[in-house]
Amino acid sequence: MTMSPAEIERDKASTRNAWALSTPALILLTFAACGPLFIMLVYSFLTKGQYGNVIGTFSLDGWRSILTSEDIFDPGVTVWADAHLSIFWRSVKLSVLTTILTLAIGFPTAWFIATRPPKSRPLWLFLITIPFWTNLLIRTVAIFEVIRNEGVINTLLIWASVISAPLQITYTDTAVFIGMVYVYLPLMVLPLFASIDRFDMRLIEAAHDLYASRMAVLRRVILPIVRPGVIAGSILVFVPSLGAVVTPRILGGGKNMMIGNFIELQFGQGRNWPLGAALSMTLLVIVTVALLFYVRVSSRENAHG
Amino acid sequence: MTNQNAVEARNVIKAFGQGTSAVRALDDVSVNIQRGEFFTLLGPSGCGKTTLLRLIAGFEMPSGGTILLEGTDITYLPPNQRPVNTVFQSYALFPHLSVAQNISFGLEMQGKPAAEVKARTDKMLALVQMEAMAGRKTSQLSGGQQQRVALARALAPQPKVLLLDEPLSALDYKLRKEMQIELKRLQHETGITFVFVTHDQEEALTMSDRVGVMSAGKLQQVGTPREIYTRPVNRFVASFIGETNFLPASVVPGGVKLGCGAVIAVEGLSGQGATTLTIRPEQVRLVDAAEAEAIPATVTNLVYFGTDTHCYLALPDGAEVVARLQSPSNGEVGLQQGQKVALRFVPGAAQVLAD
């Protein structure tokens, strides 16, 4: 299709305008996002200082000590850093589980809200967002109160004679898992709701009319159409889960660390800034790879129909 | 000989809401729809015609009564177990699937072998002349094309009955006319029983083998288009199908007497006292005042409709009668407002209605 010179000129002008309008945001993002990242990248290749900080000489120690460490009894011999590996494994495992469970709980919730009369929908959405009004730390401590040995759950169960001794939930992976599902559930529900809200419910009748069972309606019609919401919700839950700091520290008690706590440790008591920087970069890579994989899989399925 | 009824509804009741606020969308409806016929449910919005269709499709369960499909009770079967398919008013095409995938959906859900699905889908694409669009997403189609896909999708599994819920209401006038002919062709070619819901009386008259006229949750009359037009059973049917004149009258020996004193011969009269006479505007003739049975009248208004001119006439007692006159080639019927004329009803055309 050919455009007249006037049209081309207008097209160019609108492109110029778009760039001009987004300049402030671009500048902010460049300095606030790329700047710190660049500093971290540089730090990860420097030597650690005695009292934290970094010394300006090149070193690969930061990167090397992500997966390996020196044998305590035999300096100079490198061995796999099992503790680090278990932290990575726990982080990925808990984040994936959190994403799956929030999806499993969030989907029916979002469906419920989207099928309420239009008048009451804002109220339900409002209820979902109430937890955001309170500080994350306070919400996590509240969860702690519920699941600790003398907490609500254990007291009730003992009172009802279901158990004789309190269940040890706090300071376990389960506690971190429960906490993260609670904290990130709204992030799953909101994008799912946005998708389901636009879903034309008459398609369910149409599919049902065309001999689809209830399961087939869900699998062949509903899920493919609300997939963008599932993807958005999963990303919004998975990414912060992987980098979670507050929840694993309070509910995991510092024993069951996740990557976020481990990084924090390097910049604090660990006094190993290059390792902390290298870990941060690693986290960034894990998240990016996971997202690329996820988006690719889902868009391929989409193209497939 | 197997059961000749494709669909049979027996004393079907459907109530919405509960207690005193309950509304009867269907109030004791019984109807037999014969195999292979084009049956239309006609009525104003809210008359229950769509509810009846949804009960046959299985989207709703009746509050009472029975629905049979070729003699089998399907009253409480879920929609996916009924060999009945629906063309929705909104089409409800699957936006994530292509045209061909939409059409093959029902066949796949029935678990048909892939080769059969492919062959049948191709056949359906050809039937609705959409072969060139097979790979398109449904959002890239025009309204008429979406309509064709919806038809092909519902016809592909070869249902015993095809239900059509006001499928033409979203189309513009010209396209609607085309699709009416197309629908008749499809029904003829496939031999499938069509149950068509519409509020458009012209559509119902031109397309149907039989029409069921509904109002206020009740089936008022079932018959061929000719029957319901020429022999409406009550005032509702007479006024909903086409235009008509209603005149208060009283029964006298041999006919009815109008307010102006004129006696109109009507056959098969029973009862006596006050009643209503109905006469279609095209059955009113302007005649010479000297002619027998001529009733004097005054022209009160003339409205030009192109092929016809509607002539509003006042009888001596003030009752109003509309006569539909064919417009001459120059468009002038040669009448003026206030002119004294005489009219008579075509013999046998006038009817007495039960209210």
XYZ file of C-alpha atoms in Angstrom, chain B residues 15-285:
271
model
C -40.889 -20.410 35.861
C -38.137 -17.965 36.762
C -37.760 -16.720 40.293
C -39.475 -18.145 43.320
C -42.600 -17.686 45.409
C -44.884 -14.821 44.622
C -42.317 -13.062 42.415
C -42.043 -16.103 40.116
C -42.636 -15.346 36.456
C -43.920 -18.007 34.109
C -41.872 -17.652 30.928
C -43.657 -20.703 29.554
C -47.143 -21.488 30.719
C -48.289 -24.994 29.783
C -46.942 -25.113 26.232
C -47.559 -28.190 24.088
C -46.364 -28.403 20.502
C -45.418 -31.056 17.958
C -42.687 -30.200 15.490
C -42.645 -32.609 12.589
C -39.601 -34.246 11.121
C -37.971 -32.280 8.299
C -40.103 -29.179 8.637
C -39.098 -25.548 8.969
C -40.894 -24.559 12.139
C -40.868 -20.975 13.364
C -41.601 -19.721 16.848
C -42.874 -16.187 16.383
C -43.687 -13.645 19.016
C -42.725 -10.328 20.587
C -39.695 -10.171 22.878
C -40.365 -11.746 26.249
C -43.063 -14.059 24.937
C -41.098 -17.182 25.873
C -40.010 -18.297 22.402
C -36.295 -18.233 23.219
C -36.968 -19.994 26.524
C -38.701 -22.829 24.672
C -35.710 -23.063 22.317
C -33.288 -23.171 25.254
C -35.307 -25.948 26.849
C -35.087 -27.992 23.654
C -31.322 -27.299 23.499
C -30.920 -28.273 27.151
C -29.488 -24.976 28.450
C -32.398 -24.768 30.869
C -34.505 -27.393 32.571
C -38.299 -26.983 32.592
C -40.196 -26.480 35.843
C -42.730 -28.971 34.594
C -43.694 -30.997 31.532
C -41.803 -33.247 29.139
C -39.720 -32.704 26.008
C -39.334 -35.582 23.567
C -36.867 -35.846 20.693
C -38.053 -38.354 18.090
C -40.041 -40.066 20.801
C -37.224 -40.180 23.391
C -37.539 -38.231 26.627
C -34.708 -35.658 26.709
C -36.223 -33.317 29.305
C -33.299 -33.533 31.725
C -30.406 -34.513 29.423
C -27.456 -32.092 29.428
C -26.923 -30.228 26.114
C -23.833 -32.254 25.164
C -25.874 -35.445 25.167
C -28.640 -34.172 22.889
C -28.352 -34.647 19.117
C -29.514 -31.057 18.730
C -27.382 -28.062 17.753
C -27.919 -24.345 18.065
C -27.154 -21.301 15.959
C -26.853 -18.494 18.497
C -28.107 -14.960 18.070
C -24.584 -13.698 18.838
C -23.117 -16.605 16.764
C -20.827 -17.444 19.755
C -17.982 -18.505 17.449
C -14.779 -19.566 19.209
C -12.401 -16.607 18.818
C -9.262 -18.698 19.373
C -10.076 -21.113 16.557
C -10.032 -20.742 12.788
C -13.145 -21.087 10.642
C -12.371 -24.742 9.882
C -11.547 -25.493 13.523
C -14.846 -23.936 14.600
C -16.732 -26.178 12.190
C -14.863 -29.340 13.216
C -15.227 -28.656 16.963
C -18.478 -30.572 17.410
C -17.239 -33.506 15.330
C -14.035 -33.719 17.378
C -15.988 -33.601 20.616
C -18.099 -36.497 19.337
C -14.846 -38.423 18.945
C -15.175 -38.896 15.200
C -12.044 -40.231 13.416
C -9.754 -37.514 12.029
C -10.392 -38.428 8.386
C -14.150 -38.170 8.847
C -13.808 -34.857 10.684
C -11.715 -33.465 7.829
C -14.073 -34.712 5.116
C -17.188 -33.469 6.887
C -15.607 -30.067 7.658
C -14.651 -29.626 3.990
C -18.170 -30.556 2.960
C -19.647 -28.023 5.382
C -17.244 -25.299 4.185
C -18.451 -25.994 0.644
C -22.104 -26.037 1.726
C -21.870 -22.494 3.103
C -19.397 -21.350 0.417
C -16.616 -20.540 2.867
C -13.821 -22.756 1.485
C -11.594 -19.756 0.811
C -11.892 -18.615 4.434
C -11.104 -21.965 6.115
C -7.883 -20.742 7.733
C -9.135 -17.327 8.853
C -9.742 -16.317 12.438
C -13.428 -15.640 13.013
C -12.690 -12.049 14.055
C -11.588 -11.345 10.482
C -15.006 -12.209 9.070
C -17.964 -9.993 8.243
C -21.319 -10.485 9.972
C -22.746 -12.520 7.104
C -19.658 -14.725 6.953
C -19.764 -15.325 10.703
C -23.383 -16.307 10.263
C -22.418 -18.897 7.661
C -19.701 -20.331 9.903
C -22.151 -20.551 12.802
C -24.572 -22.427 10.536
C -21.899 -24.785 9.238
C -20.631 -25.428 12.775
C -24.094 -26.353 13.999
C -24.927 -28.471 10.925
C -21.608 -30.360 10.839
C -22.529 -32.988 13.477
C -25.758 -33.690 11.541
C -28.126 -32.913 14.398
C -31.649 -34.307 14.438
C -32.899 -30.764 14.986
C -31.217 -27.425 14.302
C -32.255 -24.619 16.629
C -31.864 -21.055 15.363
C -32.202 -18.233 17.893
C -32.962 -15.044 15.939
C -29.856 -15.676 13.827
C -30.597 -12.946 11.293
C -31.369 -10.097 13.674
C -27.810 -8.702 13.608
C -27.682 -8.462 9.818
C -28.700 -5.500 7.694
C -31.860 -5.711 5.604
C -30.315 -6.800 2.300
C -28.086 -9.446 3.868
C -31.013 -10.695 5.924
C -33.026 -11.261 2.753
C -30.111 -13.214 1.240
C -29.665 -15.316 4.341
C -33.381 -16.121 4.473
C -33.102 -17.721 1.052
C -29.809 -19.354 2.055
C -31.396 -20.850 5.170
C -34.278 -22.283 3.169
C -31.765 -23.796 0.742
C -29.708 -25.326 3.566
C -32.803 -26.776 5.177
C -33.895 -28.236 1.875
C -30.465 -29.710 1.094
C -29.806 -31.193 4.521
C -33.356 -32.304 5.266
C -32.779 -31.434 8.936
C -35.651 -30.154 11.064
C -35.205 -26.422 11.675
C -36.705 -24.678 14.672
C -36.359 -20.974 14.051
C -37.057 -18.240 16.572
C -37.896 -14.729 15.388
C -39.907 -11.657 16.255
C -40.087 -10.664 12.581
C -43.470 -11.757 11.211
C -42.410 -11.253 7.597
C -39.453 -13.603 8.149
C -41.760 -16.160 9.748
C -44.293 -16.019 6.912
C -41.785 -16.268 4.064
C -39.558 -19.023 5.446
C -41.654 -21.418 7.477
C -43.587 -24.561 6.747
C -45.448 -23.931 9.980
C -45.462 -21.119 12.488
C -46.175 -21.175 16.211
C -47.286 -17.768 17.436
C -46.422 -17.108 21.061
C -47.462 -14.459 23.515
C -47.123 -14.147 27.293
C -45.661 -17.624 27.698
C -48.445 -19.339 25.794
C -48.632 -20.799 22.329
C -51.509 -18.881 20.742
C -51.775 -20.639 17.412
C -49.886 -23.161 15.326
C -50.432 -23.398 11.609
C -49.110 -22.772 8.135
C -48.260 -19.138 7.338
C -51.474 -18.974 5.282
C -53.589 -20.284 8.121
C -52.301 -17.927 10.739
C -52.578 -14.949 8.394
C -55.995 -15.634 6.972
C -57.562 -17.424 9.958
C -56.089 -15.986 13.142
C -57.682 -17.563 16.202
C -57.584 -14.495 18.413
C -57.014 -10.804 18.529
C -53.318 -11.146 19.426
C -52.485 -13.325 16.433
C -54.532 -11.142 14.100
C -52.761 -7.961 15.186
C -49.247 -9.426 15.481
C -49.255 -11.003 12.026
C -49.679 -8.258 9.462
C -51.980 -5.282 9.822
C -55.668 -5.498 10.397
C -58.794 -3.533 11.314
C -60.762 -4.280 14.454
C -64.377 -3.192 14.584
C -66.736 -3.569 17.537
C -69.814 -5.509 16.462
C -72.752 -7.448 17.820
C -74.031 -10.804 16.680
C -77.288 -10.793 14.730
C -78.953 -13.568 12.699
C -76.772 -14.313 9.621
C -73.867 -12.140 10.590
C -72.703 -9.280 12.751
C -73.936 -5.722 12.999
C -71.403 -2.901 13.077
C -71.782 0.250 15.142
C -72.977 2.152 12.048
C -75.809 -0.291 11.478
C -74.315 -2.197 8.545
C -74.704 -5.992 8.746
C -71.772 -8.125 7.555
C -72.385 -11.758 6.648
C -70.083 -14.049 8.639
C -70.335 -17.809 8.537
C -70.146 -20.253 11.401
C -71.095 -17.786 14.095
C -71.931 -19.048 17.523
C -73.040 -17.170 20.605
C -74.445 -13.705 20.684
C -73.933 -10.211 22.012
C -70.854 -8.014 21.621
C -67.866 -9.225 19.633
C -65.013 -7.974 17.444
C -64.891 -8.108 13.680
C -61.516 -8.153 11.944
C -60.788 -7.365 8.312
C -57.357 -7.025 6.624
C -56.794 -3.641 4.922
C -56.273 -5.316 1.545
C -59.729 -6.918 1.871
C -61.426 -3.522 2.053
C -62.599 -2.229 -1.331
